Structures are given as structure tokens and as C-alpha cells.
Short mmCIF file of C-alpha atoms and ligand atoms in Angstrom, two decimals:
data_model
loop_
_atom_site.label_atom_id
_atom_site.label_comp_id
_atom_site.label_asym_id
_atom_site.label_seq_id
_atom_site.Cartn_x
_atom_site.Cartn_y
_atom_site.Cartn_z
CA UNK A 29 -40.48 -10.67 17.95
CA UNK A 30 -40.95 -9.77 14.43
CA UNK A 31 -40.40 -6.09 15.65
CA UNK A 32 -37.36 -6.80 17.61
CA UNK A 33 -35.87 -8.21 14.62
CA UNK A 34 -36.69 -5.44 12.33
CA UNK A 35 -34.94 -2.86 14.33
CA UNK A 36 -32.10 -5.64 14.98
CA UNK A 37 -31.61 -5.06 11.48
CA UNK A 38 -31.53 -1.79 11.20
CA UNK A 39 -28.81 -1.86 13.82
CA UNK A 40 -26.69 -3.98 11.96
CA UNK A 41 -26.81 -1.40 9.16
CA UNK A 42 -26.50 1.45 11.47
CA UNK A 43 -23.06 -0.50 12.30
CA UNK A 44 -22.06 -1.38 8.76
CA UNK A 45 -22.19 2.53 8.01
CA UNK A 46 -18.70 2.37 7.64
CA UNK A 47 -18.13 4.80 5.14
CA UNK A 48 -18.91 7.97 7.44
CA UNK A 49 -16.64 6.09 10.26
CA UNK A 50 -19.29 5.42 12.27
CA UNK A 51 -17.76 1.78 12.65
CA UNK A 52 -14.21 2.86 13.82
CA UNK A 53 -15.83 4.42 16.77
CA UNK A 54 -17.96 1.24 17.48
CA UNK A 55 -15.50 -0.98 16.43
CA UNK A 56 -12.45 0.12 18.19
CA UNK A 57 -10.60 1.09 14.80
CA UNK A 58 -9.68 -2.43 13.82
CA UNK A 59 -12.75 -4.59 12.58
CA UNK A 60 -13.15 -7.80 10.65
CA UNK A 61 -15.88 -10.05 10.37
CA UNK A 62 -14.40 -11.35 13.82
CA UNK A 63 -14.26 -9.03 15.70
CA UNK A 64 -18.00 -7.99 14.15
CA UNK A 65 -19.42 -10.48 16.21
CA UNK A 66 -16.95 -9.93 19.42
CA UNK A 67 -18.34 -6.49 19.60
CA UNK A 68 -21.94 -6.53 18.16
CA UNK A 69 -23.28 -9.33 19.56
CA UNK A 70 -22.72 -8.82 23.42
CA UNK A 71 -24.78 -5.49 22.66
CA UNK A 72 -27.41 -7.09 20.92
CA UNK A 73 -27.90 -9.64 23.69
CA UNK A 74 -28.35 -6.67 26.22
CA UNK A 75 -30.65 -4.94 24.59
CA UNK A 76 -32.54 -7.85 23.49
CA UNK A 77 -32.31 -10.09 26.48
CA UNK A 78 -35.61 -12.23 25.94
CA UNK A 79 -33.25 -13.52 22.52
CA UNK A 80 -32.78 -17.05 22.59
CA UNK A 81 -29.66 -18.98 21.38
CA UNK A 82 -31.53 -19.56 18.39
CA UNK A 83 -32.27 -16.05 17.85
CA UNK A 84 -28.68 -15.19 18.32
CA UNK A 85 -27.73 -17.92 16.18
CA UNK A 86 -29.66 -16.24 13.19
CA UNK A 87 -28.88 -13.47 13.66
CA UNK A 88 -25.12 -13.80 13.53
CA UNK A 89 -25.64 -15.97 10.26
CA UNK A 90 -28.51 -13.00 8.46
CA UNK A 91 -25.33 -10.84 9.87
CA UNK A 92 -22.52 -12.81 8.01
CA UNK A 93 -24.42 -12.79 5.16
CA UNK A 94 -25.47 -9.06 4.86
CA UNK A 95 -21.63 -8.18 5.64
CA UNK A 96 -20.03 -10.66 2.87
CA UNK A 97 -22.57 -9.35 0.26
CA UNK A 98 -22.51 -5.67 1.35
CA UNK A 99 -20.00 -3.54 2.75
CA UNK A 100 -17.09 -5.68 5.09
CA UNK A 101 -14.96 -7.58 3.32
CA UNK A 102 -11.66 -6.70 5.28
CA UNK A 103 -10.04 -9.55 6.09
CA UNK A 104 -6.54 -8.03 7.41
CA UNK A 105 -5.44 -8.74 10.73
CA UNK A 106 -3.96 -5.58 12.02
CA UNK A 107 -1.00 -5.99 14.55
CA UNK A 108 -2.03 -4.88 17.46
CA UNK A 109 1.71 -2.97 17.84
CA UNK A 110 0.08 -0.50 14.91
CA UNK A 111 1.59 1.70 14.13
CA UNK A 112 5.12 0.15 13.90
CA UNK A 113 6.72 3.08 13.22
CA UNK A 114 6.00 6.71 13.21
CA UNK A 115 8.50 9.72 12.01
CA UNK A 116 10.02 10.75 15.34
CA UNK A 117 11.14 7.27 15.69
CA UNK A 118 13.87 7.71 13.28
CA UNK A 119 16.83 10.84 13.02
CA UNK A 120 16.46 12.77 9.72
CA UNK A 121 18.78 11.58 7.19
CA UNK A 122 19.43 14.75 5.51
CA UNK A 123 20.80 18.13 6.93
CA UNK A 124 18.85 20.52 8.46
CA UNK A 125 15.61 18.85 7.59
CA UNK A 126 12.82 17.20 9.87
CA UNK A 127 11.27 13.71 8.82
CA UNK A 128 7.41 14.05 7.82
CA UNK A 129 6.34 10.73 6.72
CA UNK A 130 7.41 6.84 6.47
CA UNK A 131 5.96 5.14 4.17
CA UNK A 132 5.33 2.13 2.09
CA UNK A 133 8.05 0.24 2.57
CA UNK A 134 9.81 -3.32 0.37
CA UNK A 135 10.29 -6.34 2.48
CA UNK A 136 12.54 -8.85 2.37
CA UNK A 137 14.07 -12.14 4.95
CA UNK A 138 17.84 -11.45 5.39
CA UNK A 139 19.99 -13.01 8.08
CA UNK A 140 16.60 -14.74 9.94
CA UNK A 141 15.55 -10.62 10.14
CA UNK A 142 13.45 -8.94 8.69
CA UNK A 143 14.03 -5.72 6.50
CA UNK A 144 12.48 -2.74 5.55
CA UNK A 145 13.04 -0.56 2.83
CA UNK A 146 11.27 2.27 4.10
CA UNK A 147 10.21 5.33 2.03
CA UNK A 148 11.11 8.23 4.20
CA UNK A 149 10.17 12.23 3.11
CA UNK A 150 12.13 14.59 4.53
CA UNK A 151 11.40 18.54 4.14
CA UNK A 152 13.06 21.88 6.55
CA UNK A 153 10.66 22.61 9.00
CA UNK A 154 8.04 24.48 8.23
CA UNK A 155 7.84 28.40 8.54
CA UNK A 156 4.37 30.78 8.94
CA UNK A 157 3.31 32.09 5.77
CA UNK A 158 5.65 29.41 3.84
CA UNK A 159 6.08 26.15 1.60
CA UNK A 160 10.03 24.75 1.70
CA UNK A 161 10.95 21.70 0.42
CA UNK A 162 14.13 20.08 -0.54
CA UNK A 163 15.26 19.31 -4.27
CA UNK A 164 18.45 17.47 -5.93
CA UNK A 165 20.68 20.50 -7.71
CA UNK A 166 22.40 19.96 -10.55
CA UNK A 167 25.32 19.41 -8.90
CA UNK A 168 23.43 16.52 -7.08
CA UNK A 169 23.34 18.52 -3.91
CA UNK A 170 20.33 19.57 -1.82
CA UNK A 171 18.75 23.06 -2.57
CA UNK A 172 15.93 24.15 -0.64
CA UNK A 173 12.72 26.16 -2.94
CA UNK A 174 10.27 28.36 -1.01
CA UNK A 175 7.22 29.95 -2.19
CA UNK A 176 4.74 31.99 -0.29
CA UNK A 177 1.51 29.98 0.63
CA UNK A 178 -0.61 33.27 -0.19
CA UNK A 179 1.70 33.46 -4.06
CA UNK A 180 -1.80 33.76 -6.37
CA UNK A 181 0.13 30.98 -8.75
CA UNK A 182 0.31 28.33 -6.42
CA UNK A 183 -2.14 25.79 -6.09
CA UNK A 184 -0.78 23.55 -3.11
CA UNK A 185 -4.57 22.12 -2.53
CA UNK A 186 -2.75 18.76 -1.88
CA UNK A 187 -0.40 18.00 0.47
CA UNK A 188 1.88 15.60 -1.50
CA UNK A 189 2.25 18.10 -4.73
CA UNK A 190 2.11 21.83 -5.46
CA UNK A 191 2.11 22.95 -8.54
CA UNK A 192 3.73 26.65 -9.31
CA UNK A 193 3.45 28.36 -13.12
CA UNK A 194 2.83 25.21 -14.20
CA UNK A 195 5.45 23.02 -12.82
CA UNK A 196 4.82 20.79 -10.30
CA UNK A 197 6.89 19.82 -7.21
CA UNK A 198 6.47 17.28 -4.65
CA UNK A 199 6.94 18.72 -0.84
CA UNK A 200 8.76 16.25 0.56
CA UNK A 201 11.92 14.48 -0.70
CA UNK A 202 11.87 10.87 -0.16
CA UNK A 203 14.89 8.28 0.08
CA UNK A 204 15.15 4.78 0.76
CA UNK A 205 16.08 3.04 4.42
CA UNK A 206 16.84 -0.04 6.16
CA UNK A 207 15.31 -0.89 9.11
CA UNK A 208 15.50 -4.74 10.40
CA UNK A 209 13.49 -6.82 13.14
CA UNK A 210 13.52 -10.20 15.12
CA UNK A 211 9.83 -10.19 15.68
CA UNK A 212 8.11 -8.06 12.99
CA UNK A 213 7.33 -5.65 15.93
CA UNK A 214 10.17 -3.63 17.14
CA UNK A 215 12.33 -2.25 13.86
CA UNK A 216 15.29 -0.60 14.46
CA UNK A 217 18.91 0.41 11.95
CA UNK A 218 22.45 -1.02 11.39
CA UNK A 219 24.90 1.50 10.53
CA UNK A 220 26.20 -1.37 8.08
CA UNK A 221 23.46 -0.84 5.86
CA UNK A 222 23.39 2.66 4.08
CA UNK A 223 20.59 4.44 3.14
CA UNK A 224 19.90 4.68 -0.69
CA UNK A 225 19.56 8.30 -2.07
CA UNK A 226 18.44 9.45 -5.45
CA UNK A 227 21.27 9.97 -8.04
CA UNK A 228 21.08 12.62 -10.74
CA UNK A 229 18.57 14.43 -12.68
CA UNK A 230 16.00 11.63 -13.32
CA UNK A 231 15.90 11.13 -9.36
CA UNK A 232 16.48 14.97 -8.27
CA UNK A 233 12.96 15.18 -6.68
CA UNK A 234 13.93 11.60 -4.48
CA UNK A 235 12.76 7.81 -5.20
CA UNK A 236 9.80 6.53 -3.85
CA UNK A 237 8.24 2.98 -2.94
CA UNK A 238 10.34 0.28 -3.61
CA UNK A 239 9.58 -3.53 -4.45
CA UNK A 240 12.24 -5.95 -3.66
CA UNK A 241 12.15 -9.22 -5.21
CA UNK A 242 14.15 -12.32 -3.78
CA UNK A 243 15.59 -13.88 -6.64
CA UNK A 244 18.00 -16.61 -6.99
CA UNK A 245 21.41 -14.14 -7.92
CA UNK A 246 20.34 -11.22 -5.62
CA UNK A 247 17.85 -8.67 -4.65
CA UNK A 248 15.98 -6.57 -7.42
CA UNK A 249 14.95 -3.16 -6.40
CA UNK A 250 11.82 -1.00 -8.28
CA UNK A 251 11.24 1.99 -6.88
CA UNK A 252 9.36 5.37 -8.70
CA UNK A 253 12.29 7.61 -9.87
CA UNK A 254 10.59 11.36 -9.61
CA UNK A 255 12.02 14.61 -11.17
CA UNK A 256 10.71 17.33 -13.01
CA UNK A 257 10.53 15.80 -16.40
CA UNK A 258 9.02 12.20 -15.35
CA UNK A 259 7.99 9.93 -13.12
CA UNK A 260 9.60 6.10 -14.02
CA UNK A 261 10.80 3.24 -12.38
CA UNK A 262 14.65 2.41 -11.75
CA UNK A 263 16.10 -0.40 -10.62
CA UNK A 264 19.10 -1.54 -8.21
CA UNK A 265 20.63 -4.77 -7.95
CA UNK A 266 22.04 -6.21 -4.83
CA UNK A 267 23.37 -9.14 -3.44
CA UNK A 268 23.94 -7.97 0.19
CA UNK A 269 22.37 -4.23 0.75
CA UNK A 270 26.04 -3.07 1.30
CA UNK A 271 26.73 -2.73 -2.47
CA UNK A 272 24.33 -1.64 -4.98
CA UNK A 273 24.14 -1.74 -8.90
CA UNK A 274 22.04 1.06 -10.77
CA UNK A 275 20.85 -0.05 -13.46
CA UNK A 276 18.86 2.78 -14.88
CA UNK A 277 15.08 3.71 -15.65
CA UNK A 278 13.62 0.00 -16.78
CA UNK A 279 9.95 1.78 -17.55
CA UNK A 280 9.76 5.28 -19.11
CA UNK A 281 7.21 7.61 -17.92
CA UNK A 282 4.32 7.90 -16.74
CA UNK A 283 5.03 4.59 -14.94
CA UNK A 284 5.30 3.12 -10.97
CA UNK A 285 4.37 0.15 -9.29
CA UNK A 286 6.64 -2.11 -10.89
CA UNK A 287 6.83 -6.10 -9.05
CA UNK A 288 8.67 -8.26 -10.36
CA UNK A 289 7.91 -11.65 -10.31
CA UNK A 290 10.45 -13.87 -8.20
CA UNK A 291 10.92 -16.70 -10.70
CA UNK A 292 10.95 -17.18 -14.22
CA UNK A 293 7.58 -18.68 -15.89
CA UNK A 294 8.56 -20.90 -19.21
CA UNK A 295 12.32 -19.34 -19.33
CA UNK A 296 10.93 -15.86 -18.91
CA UNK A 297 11.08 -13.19 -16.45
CA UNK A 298 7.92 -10.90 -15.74
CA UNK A 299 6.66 -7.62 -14.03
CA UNK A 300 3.22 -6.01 -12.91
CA UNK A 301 4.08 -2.50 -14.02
CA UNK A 302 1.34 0.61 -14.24
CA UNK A 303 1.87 2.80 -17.25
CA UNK A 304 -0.69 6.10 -17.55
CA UNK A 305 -2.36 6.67 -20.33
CA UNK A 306 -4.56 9.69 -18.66
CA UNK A 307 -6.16 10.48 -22.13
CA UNK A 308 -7.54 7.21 -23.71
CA UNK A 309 -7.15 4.53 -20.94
CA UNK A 310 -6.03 5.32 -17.03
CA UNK A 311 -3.71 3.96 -14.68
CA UNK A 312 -4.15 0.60 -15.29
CA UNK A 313 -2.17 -2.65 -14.16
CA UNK A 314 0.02 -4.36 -17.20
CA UNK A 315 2.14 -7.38 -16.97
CA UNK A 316 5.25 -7.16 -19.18
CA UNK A 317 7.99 -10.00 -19.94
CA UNK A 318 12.06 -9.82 -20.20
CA UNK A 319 15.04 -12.02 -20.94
CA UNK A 320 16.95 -10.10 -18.34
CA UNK A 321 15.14 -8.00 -16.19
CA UNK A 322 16.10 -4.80 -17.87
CA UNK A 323 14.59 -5.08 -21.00
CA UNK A 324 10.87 -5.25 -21.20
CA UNK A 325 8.28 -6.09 -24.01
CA UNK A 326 5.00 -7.85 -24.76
CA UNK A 327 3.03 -5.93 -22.47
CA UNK A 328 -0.65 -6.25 -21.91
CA UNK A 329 -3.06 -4.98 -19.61
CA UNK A 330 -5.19 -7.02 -16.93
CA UNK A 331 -6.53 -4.72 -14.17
CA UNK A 332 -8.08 -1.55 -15.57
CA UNK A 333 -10.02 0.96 -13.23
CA UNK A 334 -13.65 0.14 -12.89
CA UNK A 335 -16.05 3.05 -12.62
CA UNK A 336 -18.42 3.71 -9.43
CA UNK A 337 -16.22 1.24 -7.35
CA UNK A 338 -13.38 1.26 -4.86
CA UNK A 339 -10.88 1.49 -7.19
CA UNK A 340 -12.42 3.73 -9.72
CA UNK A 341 -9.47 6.15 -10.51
CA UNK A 342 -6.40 4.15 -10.15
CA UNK A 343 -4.74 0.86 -9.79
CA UNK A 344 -1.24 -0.22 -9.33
CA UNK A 345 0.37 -3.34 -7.82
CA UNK A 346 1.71 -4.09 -4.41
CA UNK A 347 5.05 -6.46 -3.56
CA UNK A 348 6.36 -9.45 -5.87
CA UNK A 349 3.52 -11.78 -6.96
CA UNK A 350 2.86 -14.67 -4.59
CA UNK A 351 2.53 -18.62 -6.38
CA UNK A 352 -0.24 -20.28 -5.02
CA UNK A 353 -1.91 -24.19 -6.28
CA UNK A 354 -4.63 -21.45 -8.19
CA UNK A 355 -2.80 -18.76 -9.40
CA UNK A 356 -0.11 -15.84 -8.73
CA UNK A 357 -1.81 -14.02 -6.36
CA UNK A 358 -0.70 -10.13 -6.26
CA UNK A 359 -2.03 -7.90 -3.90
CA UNK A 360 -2.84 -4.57 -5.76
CA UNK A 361 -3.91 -1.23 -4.37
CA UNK A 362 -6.70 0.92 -5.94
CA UNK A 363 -7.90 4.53 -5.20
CA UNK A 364 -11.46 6.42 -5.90
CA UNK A 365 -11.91 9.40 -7.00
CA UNK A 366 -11.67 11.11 -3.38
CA UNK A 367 -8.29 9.27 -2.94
CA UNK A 368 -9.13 6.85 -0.75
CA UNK A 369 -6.38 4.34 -1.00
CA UNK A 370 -7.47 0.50 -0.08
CA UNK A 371 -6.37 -3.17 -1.16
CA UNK A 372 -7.82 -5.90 -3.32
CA UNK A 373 -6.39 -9.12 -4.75
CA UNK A 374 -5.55 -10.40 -8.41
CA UNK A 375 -5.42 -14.13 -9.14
CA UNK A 376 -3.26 -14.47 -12.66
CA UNK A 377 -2.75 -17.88 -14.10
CA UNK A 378 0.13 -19.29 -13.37
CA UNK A 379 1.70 -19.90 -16.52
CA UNK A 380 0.59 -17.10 -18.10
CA UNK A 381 -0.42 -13.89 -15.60
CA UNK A 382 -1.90 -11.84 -18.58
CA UNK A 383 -4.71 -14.14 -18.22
CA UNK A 384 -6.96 -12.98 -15.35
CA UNK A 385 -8.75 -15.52 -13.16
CA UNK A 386 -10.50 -13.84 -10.46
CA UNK A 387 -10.20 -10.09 -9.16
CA UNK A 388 -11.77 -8.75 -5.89
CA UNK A 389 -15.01 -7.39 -6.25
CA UNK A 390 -14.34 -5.65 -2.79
CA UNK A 391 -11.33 -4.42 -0.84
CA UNK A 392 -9.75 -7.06 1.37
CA UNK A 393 -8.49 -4.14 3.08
CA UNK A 394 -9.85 -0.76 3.84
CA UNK A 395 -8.59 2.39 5.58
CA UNK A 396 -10.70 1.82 8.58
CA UNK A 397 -8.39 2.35 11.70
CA UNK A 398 -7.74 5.99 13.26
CA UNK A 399 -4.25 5.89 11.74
CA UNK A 400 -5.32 4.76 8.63
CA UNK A 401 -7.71 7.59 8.16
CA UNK A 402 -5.79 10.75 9.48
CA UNK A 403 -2.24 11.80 9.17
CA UNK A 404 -0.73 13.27 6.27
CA UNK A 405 -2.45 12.06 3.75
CA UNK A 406 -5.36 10.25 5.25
CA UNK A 407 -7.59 7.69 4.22
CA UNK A 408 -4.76 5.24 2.93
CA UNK A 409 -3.30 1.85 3.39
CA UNK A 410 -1.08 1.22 0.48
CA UNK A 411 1.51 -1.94 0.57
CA UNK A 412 4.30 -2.59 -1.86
CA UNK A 413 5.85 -5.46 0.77
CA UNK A 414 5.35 -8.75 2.10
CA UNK A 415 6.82 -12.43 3.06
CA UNK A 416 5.05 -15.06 2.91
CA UNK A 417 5.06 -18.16 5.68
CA UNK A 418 2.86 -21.12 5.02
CA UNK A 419 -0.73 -19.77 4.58
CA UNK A 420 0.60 -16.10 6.36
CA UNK A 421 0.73 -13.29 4.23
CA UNK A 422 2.32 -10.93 6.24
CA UNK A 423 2.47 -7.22 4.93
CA UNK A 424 3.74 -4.28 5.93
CA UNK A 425 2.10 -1.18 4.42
CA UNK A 426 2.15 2.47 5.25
CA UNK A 427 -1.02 4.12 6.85
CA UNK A 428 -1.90 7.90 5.88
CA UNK A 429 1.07 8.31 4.08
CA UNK A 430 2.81 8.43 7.65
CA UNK A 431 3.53 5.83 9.26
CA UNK A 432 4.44 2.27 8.85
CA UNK A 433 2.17 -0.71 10.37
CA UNK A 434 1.24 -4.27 9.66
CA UNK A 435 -1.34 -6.76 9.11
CA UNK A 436 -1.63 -10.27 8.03
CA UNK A 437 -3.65 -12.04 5.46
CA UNK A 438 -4.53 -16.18 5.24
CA UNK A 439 -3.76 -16.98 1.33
CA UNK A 440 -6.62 -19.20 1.57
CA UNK A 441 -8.94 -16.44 2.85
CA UNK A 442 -7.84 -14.39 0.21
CA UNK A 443 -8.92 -17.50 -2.53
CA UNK A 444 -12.02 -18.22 -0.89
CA UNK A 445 -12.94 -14.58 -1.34
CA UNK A 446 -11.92 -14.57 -4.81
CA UNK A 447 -14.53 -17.28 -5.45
CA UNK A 448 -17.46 -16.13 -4.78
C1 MAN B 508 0.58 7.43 -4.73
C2 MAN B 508 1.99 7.14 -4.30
C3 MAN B 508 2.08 6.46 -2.95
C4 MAN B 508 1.16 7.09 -1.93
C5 MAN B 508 -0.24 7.18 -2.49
C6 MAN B 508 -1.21 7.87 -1.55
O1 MAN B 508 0.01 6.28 -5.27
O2 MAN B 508 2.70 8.33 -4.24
O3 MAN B 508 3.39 6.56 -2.49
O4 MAN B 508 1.16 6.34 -0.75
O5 MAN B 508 -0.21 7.93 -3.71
O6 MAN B 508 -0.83 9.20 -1.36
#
């Protein structure tokens, strides 16, 4: 028996070799500890048939305990609709270009619907031999640059950024749109609502991944304002999504990932925020306080990269900041050094969140499903939007940088992990 067991246990770590996605092919590209045991241990049991009950019994338990304290800690529950919504689902929203990617989109209840604010990246299609991509003029109209993929002074090694003589350009341009639901699964648009485009130089290479918080006068909107001289964060103002209020770059570069918190804490208002500070420091998560939402000070830092891990090279924080009994509970993403993207969790205290109380040690999330792990920038799931109902953390993120799914998280799944 002692034999049987031995190479039991080499199976289950033959399983648990998820990092050279081994498991997505045994695991039918959407595992959790669940699921683990819907799959695993019908196989065990036929290839082990003399196994009792008992056997079975510890086995699953040595299982659960070698998955919590090694590799699986991924807790989402994908929808099984993934993906929600994929480019060709949508008409481009600029002239004579093609949509590439959706992506990681700001959510918010409106009207018993809900809303995405989708990131979408537009570029012309692509000719042999060439790199075009759209840009903001000075005149605030679109110009299309081309450069020749074999030019000896372009280095477009990734497919988000080139960089030519020294400048670098993204290749895509990327605007903000509303898509609404009445069951979370089919998304579609409302002529009412208008998409939101960049505006002037700060925003000529397009705005990126916007947070909305649900405050009590209106919708605040942070998104990553991108040009060649900076990337910040703006914000909008709204009250209905019909009528907007820019309000100007709230963090100065190098900053994104800006969530606003939706209530005040002891008469103030606060934001998660990621400055970089690439030569002493990193791209670290700082909270930051404000009479008014525009104006920003006392800032301090709480999440900083930690080497060797999942989230060695960058951090950055994902929608508004949840209240729970234990702590404001913020759902942050973090990337390696091979830009893998996944998600962990931050517990801050509640009446101060530049006091840390717990941080994942591993992702609750990982890019584990085929459409997490290929598309145009694989190996991501990145969120910057949820609601919340009851326990229900529902989030929508965006997979490989190209399309848009979701997944749901119990908030007291998320604690329990943060106490161990
Ligand atoms: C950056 C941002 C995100 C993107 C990830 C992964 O953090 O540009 O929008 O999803 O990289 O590419």
C-alpha cells in the first residue's frame, strides 16, 4: 500500500505542475481546489481501485493540505460564459481602424444594470512588413505613424510598446466604453451613453483602465492618461455617464492604478495610487488622502514588490476598496519578472489603510485558463472592477490583454486565506 501511496503522491505533484500548464490540460482550464477533487479523484480511484473510503479520505485531506501550502491557492470562480466579450463583438469606434483588444474594464450598478467601462485599443489593420498605429495630433485629431518592422532602430520586442530613437509609443490607442447587462453574462451598448475619448496632449496616446467609484454626489473616474511625455492618472466626474467633468491629471507621472475609496474615513477622502520610483524603490502600492478628491497628500507606501515571488516586479491596485468587519479589503494585481500578471488581496485597517494587516502570500487568482494564457498579451488576468453583493465579490477583469471575462470571489474566502 505504502507503494501505491508513494506514487499517489507523486501524481498529485505531477498535477500541481501548474506552472508549465500541465494543469490546464488536466484540469479543463478552470481549476480550484473544487474542482481539484472533481477531476483528480475519479482518476485516482481507477487506477487505484483496491483504495478504500478511508484511503480516499486521506488522500483528499494530504491533497488539501499539499495544495493550500504549495502551489493552488486560486480561489476565483470563473463564469462559465468566459470569455464575456471578445473584440469582434463590438464595431470599431474610430475610423478606418480594427479593434485589437478589450480590456480591463470599471464596474459600476446603474439603473438595476450593470456597466462596463471597457478599455478598448484600436489600431489600422495591419500591413506585411509594417507597424501602424493611431496617435492624437495636435490638433486633437487621429494621425496614423508607420515604421518598418525590419527599421534597425526599432525595438518592438513587446507587443504593447515599441520604442523608435528613443521614444516610445504604444501600438494600440485605447478609449473608454459602455457596455451594460441584466445578468452579468450577455453585455451589449446604448447609443445614450457615449464613449469617452482622450482629450489633448496629456491623453494623445489614449486613456487606459479606469476605476469608477460610487460615491454619494456621483461617479469618480481614474483612468492612466498616456502621451509621450507621461503616463498619470486623470479623473472625470459624473453623475449620469451622459455628461462628464474633466478634472485634470490628479497624480503626476510615473503613476496608474489609482482607486479611490468610496467613503470618507474620519472626514477624509483616500486613494490606492502606484507611483514609480524605478531607481531607488519600484512600482509600489501607496495610499494617499484628500479634502476633495483632487488634491492629494500624506502619502505612504504599503505594498512594495517582494523579490522571488509572484509579484516580484510590480504591484498596483484593482477597483475601489471593499469595507469588510476586518479591514478594507482591495484586490491588487502583481506581475513577475516574465510578466505574468495574477491577483492577490490587501487587508488595510479600517480606519487607517496605511496600516497593513494581512497581504496574500499567494495569488488568489492566477492566469490558468486557455484565454488567460494566450492572446495578445498572454499570461494575464488583471481587474480594476467589481460590485459587491453580500459575501459575492464579483469581478470582471480582462484576460490576455484581450478579452473581457468574469469570476467571483467569497469575501470570507478571501479573509480566511489572509489568515493563515
Ligand atoms: C499594464 C497595464 C494593463 C495591462 C497590463 C498587462 O499593467 O497596461 O493595462 O493589462 O500591463 O499588459
Amino acid at each position: 500500500m505504502g507503494g501505491v501511496f508513494q506514487s499517489i503522491y507523486t501524481q498529485i505533484y505531477y498535477f500541481l505542475d501548474v506552472r508549465n500548464g500541465l494543469r490546464v490540460s488536466y484540469f479543463d482550464n478552470t481549476v480550484c481546489l473544487a474542482d481539484f477533487a472533481n477531476y483528480v479523484y475519479p482518476i485516482v480511484r481507477k487506477r487505484y481501485p483496491v483504495l478504500s473510503d478511508c484511503h480516499i479520505f486521506l488522500f483528499q485531506k494530504t491533497a488539501e493540505i499539499i495544495l493550500k501550502s504549495t502551489y493552488i491557492m486560486d480561489i476565483a470562480k470563473r463564469s462559465k460564459s468566459n470569455p464575456l466579450l471578445s473584440p469582434s463583438d463590438l464595431k470599431p469606434g474610430i475610423d478606418g481602424m480594427e479593434i485589437t483588444c478589450l480590456l480591463n474594464p470599471g464596474v459600476f450598478r446603474l439603473h438595476d444594470k450593470t456597466w462596463l467601462l471597457l478599455r478598448v485599443a484600436e489600431r489600422p489593420k495591419q500591413i506585411e512588413g509594417k507597424i501602424s498605429f493611431p496617435v492624437y495630433n495636435e490638433s486633437g485629431k487621429i494621425e496614423v505613424l508607420s515604421f518598418d518592422k525590419d527599421d534597425p532602430q526599432l525595438d518592438a520586442s513587446d507587443p504593447r510598446v515599441i520604442k523608435y530613437k528613443g521614444q516610445n509609443y504604444l501600438t494600440t490607442l485605447s478609449y473608454l466604453r459602455l457596455v451594460c447587462s441584466d445578468d452579468d453574462i450577455n453585455f451589449y451598448e446604448d447609443p445614450a451613453f457615449p464613449p469617452i475619448f482622450g482629450q489633448g496632449y496629456l491623453e494623445s496616446f489614449g486613456i487606459e483602465d479606469c476605476r469608477v467609484a460610487t460615491m454619494e454626489d456621483g461617479f469618480y473616474l481614474t483612468f492612466t492618461e498616456v502621451s509621450p511625455v507621461a503616463v498619470g492618472v486623470g479623473l472625470i466626474t459624473t453623475k449620469d455617464f451622459q455628461h462628464f467633468d474633466r478634472k485634470g491629471m490628479i497624480f503626476p507621472p510615473h503613476n496608474k492604478d489609482c482607486a479611490i475609496f468610496e467613503e470618507k474615513i474620519n472626514g477624509m477622502y483616500y486613494a490606492l495610487h502606484r507611483p514609480s520610483s524605478p531607481e531607488l524603490g519600484g512600482n509600489y502600492i501607496w495610499p494617499a488622502q484628500s479634502p476633495d478628491r483632487i488634491h492629494w497628500g500624506n502619502h505612504k507606501c504599503v505594498a512594495t514588490t517582494r523579490e522571488g515571488r509572484w509579484d516580484s516586479a510590480r504591484v498596483g491596485a484593482g477597483g475601489a476598496p471593499i469595507k469588510t468587519a476586518e479591514g478594507w479589503l482591495e484586490i491588487y494585481h502583481g506581475a513577475n519578472k516574465e510578466h505574468r500578471y495574477c491577483l492577490g488581496a490587501l487587508l488595510l485597517d479600517l480606519d487607517d489603510p496605511s496600516k497593513v494587516i494581512a497581504r496574500s502570500e499567494e495569488p488568489i487568482m492566477e492566469p490558468i485558463a486557455g484565454y488567460e494564457q494566450t492572446g495578445f498579451f498572454g499570461n494575464v488576468v488583471f481587474t480594476n472592477g467589481h460590485y459587491v453583493d453580500g459575501d459575492i465579490i464579483r469581478i470582471f477583469y480582462g484576460a490576455s490583454d484581450e478579452v473581457i471575462c468574469s469570476a467571483e470571489f467569497s469575501i470570507n474566502e478571501i479573509l480566511h486565506s489572509l489568515r493563515k
